[in-house]
mmCIF file with all atom_site columns, C-alpha atoms in Angstrom:
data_model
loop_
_atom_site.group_PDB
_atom_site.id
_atom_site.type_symbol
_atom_site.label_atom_id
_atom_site.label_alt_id
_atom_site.label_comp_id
_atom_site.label_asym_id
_atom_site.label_entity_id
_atom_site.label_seq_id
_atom_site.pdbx_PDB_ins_code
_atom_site.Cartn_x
_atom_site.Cartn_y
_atom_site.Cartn_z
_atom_site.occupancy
_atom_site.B_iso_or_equiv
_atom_site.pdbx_formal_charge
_atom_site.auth_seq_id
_atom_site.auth_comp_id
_atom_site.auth_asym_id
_atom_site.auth_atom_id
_atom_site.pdbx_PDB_model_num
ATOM 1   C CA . UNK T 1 1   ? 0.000   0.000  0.000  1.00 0.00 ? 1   UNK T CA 1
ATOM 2   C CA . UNK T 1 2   ? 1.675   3.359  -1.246 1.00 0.00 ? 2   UNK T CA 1
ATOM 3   C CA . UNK T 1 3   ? 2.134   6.352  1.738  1.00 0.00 ? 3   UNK T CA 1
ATOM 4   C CA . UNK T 1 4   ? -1.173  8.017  0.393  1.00 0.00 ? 4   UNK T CA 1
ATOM 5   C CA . UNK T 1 5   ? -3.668  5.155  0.389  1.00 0.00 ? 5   UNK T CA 1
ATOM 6   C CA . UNK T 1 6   ? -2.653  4.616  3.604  1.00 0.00 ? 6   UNK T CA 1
ATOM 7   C CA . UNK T 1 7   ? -3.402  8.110  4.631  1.00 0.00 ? 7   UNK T CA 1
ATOM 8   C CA . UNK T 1 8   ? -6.500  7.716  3.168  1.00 0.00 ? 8   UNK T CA 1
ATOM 9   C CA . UNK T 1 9   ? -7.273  4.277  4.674  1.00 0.00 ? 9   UNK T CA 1
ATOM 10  C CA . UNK T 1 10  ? -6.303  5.920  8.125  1.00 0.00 ? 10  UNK T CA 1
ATOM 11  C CA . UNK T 1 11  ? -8.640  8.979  7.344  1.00 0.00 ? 11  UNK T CA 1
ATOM 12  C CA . UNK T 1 12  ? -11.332 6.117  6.466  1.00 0.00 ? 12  UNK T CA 1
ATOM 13  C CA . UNK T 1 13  ? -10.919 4.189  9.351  1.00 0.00 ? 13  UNK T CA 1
ATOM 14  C CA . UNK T 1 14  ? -10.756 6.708  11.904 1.00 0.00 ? 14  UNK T CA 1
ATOM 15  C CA . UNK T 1 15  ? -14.646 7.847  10.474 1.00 0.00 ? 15  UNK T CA 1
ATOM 16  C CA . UNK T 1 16  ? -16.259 4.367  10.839 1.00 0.00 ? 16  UNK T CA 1
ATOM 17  C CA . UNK T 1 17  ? -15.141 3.770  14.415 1.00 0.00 ? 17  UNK T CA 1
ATOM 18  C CA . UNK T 1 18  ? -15.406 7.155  15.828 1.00 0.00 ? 18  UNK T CA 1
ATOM 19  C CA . UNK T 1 19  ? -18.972 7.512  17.550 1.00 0.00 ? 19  UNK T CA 1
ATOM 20  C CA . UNK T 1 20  ? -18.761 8.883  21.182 1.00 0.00 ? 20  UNK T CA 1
ATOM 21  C CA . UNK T 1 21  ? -16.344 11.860 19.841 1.00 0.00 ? 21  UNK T CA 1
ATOM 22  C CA . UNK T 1 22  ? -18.119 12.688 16.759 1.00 0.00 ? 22  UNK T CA 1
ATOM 23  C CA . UNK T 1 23  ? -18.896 16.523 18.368 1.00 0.00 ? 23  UNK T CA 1
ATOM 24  C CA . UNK T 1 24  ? -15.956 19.228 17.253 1.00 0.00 ? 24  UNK T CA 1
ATOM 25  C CA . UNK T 1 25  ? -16.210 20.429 20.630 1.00 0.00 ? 25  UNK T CA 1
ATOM 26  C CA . UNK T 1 26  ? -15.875 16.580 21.988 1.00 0.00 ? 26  UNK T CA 1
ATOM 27  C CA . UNK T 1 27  ? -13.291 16.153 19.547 1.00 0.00 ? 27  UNK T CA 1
ATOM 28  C CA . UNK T 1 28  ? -11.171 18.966 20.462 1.00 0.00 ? 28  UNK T CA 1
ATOM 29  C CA . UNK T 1 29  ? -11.231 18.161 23.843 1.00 0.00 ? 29  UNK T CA 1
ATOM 30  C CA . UNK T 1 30  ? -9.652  15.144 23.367 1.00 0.00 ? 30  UNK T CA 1
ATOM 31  C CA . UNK T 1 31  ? -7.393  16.515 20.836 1.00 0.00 ? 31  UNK T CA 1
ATOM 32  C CA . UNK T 1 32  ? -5.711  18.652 23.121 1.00 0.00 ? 32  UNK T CA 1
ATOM 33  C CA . UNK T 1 33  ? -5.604  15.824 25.871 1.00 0.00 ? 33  UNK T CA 1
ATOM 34  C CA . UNK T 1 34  ? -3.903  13.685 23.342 1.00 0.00 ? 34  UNK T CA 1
ATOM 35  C CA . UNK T 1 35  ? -1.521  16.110 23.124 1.00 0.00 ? 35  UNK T CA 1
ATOM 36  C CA . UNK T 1 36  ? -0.612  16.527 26.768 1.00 0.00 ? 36  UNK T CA 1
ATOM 37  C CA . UNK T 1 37  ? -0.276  12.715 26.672 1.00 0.00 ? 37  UNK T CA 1
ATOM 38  C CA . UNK T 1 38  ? 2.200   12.719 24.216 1.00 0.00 ? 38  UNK T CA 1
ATOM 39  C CA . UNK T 1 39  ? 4.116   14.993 26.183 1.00 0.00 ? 39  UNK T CA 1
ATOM 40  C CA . UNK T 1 40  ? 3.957   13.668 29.372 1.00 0.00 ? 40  UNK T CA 1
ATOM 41  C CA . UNK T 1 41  ? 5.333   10.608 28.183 1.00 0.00 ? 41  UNK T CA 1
ATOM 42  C CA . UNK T 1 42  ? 8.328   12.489 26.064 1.00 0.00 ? 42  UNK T CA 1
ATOM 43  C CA . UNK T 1 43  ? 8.607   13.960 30.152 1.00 0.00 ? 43  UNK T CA 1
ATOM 44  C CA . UNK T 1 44  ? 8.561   10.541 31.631 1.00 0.00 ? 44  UNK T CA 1
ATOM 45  C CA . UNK T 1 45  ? 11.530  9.133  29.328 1.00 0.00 ? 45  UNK T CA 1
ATOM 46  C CA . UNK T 1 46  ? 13.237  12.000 30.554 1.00 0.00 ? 46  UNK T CA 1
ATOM 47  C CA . UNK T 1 47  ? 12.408  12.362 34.262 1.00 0.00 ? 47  UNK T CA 1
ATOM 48  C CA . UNK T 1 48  ? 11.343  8.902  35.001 1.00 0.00 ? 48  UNK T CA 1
ATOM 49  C CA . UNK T 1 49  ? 13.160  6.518  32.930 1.00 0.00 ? 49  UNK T CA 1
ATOM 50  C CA . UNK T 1 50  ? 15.722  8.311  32.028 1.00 0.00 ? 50  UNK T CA 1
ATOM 51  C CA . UNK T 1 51  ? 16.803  6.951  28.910 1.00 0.00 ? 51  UNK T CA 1
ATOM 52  C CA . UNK T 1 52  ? 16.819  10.263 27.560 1.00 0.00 ? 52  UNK T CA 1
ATOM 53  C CA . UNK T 1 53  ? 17.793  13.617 29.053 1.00 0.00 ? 53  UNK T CA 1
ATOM 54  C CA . UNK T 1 54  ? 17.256  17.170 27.719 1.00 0.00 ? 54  UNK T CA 1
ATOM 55  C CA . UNK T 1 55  ? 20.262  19.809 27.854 1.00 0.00 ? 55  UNK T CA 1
ATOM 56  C CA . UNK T 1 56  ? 18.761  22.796 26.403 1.00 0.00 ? 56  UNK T CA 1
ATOM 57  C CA . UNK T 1 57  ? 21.276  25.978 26.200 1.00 0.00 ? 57  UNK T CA 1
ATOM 58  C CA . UNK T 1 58  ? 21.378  29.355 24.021 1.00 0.00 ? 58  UNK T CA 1
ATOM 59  C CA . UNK T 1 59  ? 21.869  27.979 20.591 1.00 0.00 ? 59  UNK T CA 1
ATOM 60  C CA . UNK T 1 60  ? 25.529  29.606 18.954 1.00 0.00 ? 60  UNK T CA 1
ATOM 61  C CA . UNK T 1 61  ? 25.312  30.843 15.775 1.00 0.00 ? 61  UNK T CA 1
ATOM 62  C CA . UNK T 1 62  ? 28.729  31.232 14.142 1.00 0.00 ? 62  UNK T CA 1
ATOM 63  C CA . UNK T 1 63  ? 29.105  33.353 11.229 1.00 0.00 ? 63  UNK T CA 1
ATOM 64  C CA . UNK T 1 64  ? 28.163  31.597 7.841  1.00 0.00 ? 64  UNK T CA 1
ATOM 65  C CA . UNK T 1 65  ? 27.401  32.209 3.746  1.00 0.00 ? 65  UNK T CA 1
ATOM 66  C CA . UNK T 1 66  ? 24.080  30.439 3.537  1.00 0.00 ? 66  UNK T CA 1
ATOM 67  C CA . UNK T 1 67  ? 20.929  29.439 5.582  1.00 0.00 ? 67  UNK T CA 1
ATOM 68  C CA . UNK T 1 68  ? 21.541  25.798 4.873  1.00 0.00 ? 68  UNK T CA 1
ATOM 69  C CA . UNK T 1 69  ? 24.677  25.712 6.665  1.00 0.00 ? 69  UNK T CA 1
ATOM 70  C CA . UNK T 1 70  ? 22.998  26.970 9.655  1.00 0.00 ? 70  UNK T CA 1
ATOM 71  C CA . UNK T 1 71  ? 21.438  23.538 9.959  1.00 0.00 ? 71  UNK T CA 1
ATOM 72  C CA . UNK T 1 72  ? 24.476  21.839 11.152 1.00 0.00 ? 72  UNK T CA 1
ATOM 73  C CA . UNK T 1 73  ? 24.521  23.716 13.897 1.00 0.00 ? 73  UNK T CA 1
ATOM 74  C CA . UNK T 1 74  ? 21.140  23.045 15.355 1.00 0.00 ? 74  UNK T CA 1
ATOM 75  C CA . UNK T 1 75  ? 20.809  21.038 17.985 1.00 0.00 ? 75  UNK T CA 1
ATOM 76  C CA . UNK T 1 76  ? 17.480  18.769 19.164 1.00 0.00 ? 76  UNK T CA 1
ATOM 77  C CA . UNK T 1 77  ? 18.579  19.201 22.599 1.00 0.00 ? 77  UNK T CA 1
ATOM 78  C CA . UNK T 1 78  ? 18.028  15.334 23.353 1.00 0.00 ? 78  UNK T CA 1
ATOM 79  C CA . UNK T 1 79  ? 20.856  13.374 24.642 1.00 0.00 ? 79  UNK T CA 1
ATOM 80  C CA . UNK T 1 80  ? 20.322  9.760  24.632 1.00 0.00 ? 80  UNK T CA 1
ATOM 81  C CA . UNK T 1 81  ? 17.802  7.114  22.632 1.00 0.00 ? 81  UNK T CA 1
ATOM 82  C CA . UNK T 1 82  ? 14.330  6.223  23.737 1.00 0.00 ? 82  UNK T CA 1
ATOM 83  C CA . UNK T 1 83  ? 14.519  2.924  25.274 1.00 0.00 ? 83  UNK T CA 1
ATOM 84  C CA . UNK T 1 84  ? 12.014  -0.078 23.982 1.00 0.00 ? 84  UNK T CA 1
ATOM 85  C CA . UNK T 1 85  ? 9.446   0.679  26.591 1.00 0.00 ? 85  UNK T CA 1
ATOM 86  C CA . UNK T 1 86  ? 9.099   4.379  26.401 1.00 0.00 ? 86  UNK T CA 1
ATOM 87  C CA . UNK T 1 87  ? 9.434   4.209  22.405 1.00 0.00 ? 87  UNK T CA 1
ATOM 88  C CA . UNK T 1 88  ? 6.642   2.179  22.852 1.00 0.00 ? 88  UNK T CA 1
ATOM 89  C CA . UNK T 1 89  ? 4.711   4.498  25.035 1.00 0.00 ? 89  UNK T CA 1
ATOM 90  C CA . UNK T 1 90  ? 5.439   7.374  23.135 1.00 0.00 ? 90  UNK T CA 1
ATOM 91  C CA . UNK T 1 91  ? 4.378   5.576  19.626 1.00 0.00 ? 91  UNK T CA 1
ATOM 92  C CA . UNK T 1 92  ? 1.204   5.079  21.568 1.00 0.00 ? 92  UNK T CA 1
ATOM 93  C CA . UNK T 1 93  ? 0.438   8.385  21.984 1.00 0.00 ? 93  UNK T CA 1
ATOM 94  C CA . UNK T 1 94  ? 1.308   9.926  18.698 1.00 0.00 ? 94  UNK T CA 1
ATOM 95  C CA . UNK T 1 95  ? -0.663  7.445  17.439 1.00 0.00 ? 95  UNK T CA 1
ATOM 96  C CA . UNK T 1 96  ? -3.754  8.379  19.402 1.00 0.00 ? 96  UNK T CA 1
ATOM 97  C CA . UNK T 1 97  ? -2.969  11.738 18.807 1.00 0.00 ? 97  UNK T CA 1
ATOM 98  C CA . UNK T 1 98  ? -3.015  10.927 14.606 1.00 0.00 ? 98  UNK T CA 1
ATOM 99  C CA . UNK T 1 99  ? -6.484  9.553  15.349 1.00 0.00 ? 99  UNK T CA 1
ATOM 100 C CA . UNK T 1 100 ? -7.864  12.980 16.891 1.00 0.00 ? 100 UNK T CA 1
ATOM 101 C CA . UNK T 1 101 ? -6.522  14.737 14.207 1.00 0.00 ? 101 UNK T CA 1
ATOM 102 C CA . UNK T 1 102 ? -7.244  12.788 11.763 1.00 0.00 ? 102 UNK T CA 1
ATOM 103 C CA . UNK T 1 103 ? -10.807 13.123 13.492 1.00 0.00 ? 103 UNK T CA 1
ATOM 104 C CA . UNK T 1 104 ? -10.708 16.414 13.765 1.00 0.00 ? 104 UNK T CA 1
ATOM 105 C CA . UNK T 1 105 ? -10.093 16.895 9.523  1.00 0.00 ? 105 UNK T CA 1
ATOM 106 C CA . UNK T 1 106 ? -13.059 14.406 8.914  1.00 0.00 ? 106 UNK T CA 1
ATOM 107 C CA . UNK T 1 107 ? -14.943 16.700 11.398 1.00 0.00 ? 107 UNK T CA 1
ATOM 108 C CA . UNK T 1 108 ? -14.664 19.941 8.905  1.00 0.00 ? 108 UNK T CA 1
ATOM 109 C CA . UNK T 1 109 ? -13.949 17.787 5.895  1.00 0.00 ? 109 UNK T CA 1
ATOM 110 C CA . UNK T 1 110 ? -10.529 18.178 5.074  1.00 0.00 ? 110 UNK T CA 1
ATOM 111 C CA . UNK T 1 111 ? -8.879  15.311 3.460  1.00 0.00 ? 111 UNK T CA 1
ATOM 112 C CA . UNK T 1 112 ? -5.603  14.187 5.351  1.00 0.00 ? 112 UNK T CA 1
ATOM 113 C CA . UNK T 1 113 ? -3.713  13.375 1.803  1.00 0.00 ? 113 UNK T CA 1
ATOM 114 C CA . UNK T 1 114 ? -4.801  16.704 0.290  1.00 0.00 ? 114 UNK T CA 1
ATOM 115 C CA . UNK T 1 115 ? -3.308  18.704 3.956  1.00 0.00 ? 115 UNK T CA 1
ATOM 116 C CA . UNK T 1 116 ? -0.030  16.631 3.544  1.00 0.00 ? 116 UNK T CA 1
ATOM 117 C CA . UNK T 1 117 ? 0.100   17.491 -0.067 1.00 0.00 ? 117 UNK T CA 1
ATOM 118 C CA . UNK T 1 118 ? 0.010   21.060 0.254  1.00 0.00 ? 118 UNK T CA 1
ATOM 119 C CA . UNK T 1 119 ? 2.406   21.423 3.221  1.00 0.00 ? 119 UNK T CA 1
ATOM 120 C CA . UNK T 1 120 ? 4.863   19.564 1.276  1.00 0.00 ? 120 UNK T CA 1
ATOM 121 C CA . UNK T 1 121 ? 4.758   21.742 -1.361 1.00 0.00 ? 121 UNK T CA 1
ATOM 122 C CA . UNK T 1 122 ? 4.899   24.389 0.875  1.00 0.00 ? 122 UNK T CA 1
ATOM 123 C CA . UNK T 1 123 ? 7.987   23.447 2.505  1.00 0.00 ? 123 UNK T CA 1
ATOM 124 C CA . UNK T 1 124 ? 9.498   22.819 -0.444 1.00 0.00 ? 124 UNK T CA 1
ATOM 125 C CA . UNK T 1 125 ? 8.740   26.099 -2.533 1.00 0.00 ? 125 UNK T CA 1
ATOM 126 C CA . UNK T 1 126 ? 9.838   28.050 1.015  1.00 0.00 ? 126 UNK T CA 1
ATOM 127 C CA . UNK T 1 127 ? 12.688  25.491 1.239  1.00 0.00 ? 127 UNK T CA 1
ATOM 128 C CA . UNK T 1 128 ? 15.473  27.190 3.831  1.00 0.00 ? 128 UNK T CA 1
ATOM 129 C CA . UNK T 1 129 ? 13.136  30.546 4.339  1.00 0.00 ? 129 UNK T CA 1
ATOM 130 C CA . UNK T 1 130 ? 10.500  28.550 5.697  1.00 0.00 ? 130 UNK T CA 1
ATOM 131 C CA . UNK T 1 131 ? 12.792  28.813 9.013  1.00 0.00 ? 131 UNK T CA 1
ATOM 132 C CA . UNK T 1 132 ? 10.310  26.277 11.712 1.00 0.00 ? 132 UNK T CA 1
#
């Protein structure tokens, strides 16, 4: 199955077995709990776990020609790899967190394939001046 019919199988999906959250406002809710999830469990790795740490500092910029050079320079901040558990936990949560978006889109009918479509050729007519 190609990248976009799986998108669109997931988009599917997500409309047949979504009842109790079919409300925007329901659906938003839960949306933006998803999201805490996700990061409480990118928290727990750290503080918890510990299989990763964060060592966040004043990012350095030293002089350069281009904006593309400037990406070797950037840092994540995350020291470490995710462990099997908490990559497991963590996958969890994205994935939940795909489903209320994906809900979300099928709420105000907006197909996930066409959304990934145009951000990708966003990014890539903006290219380095896109700076996220």
């Amino acid at each position: 199955m190609k990248d976009d019919e799986v998108v669109g199988s997931f988009q599917d999906t997500v409309s047949d077995v979504l009842i109790r959250h079919r409300s925007v406002l329901d659906c938003l809710t839960k949306y933006q709990e998803s999201t805490a999830r996700v990061n409480r469990s990118i928290i727990k790795a750290v503080t918890d776990c510990g299989c990763i740490s964060i060592t966040a500092n004043k990012k350095q910029y030293p002089p350069m020609d281009s904006l593309k050079e400037c990406s070797k320079f950037m840092d994540s901040h995350v020291k470490g790899k995710l462990c099997d558990s908490c990559r497991e936990v963590i996958a969890e949560e994205l994935g939940k967190h795909l489903f209320y978006l994906t809900a979300l889109c099928n709420i105000l009918d907006f197909e996930m394939e066409d959304l990934f479509s145009k951000e990708h050729d966003r990014i890539n007519t903006l290219g380095h001046f896109l700076l996220s």
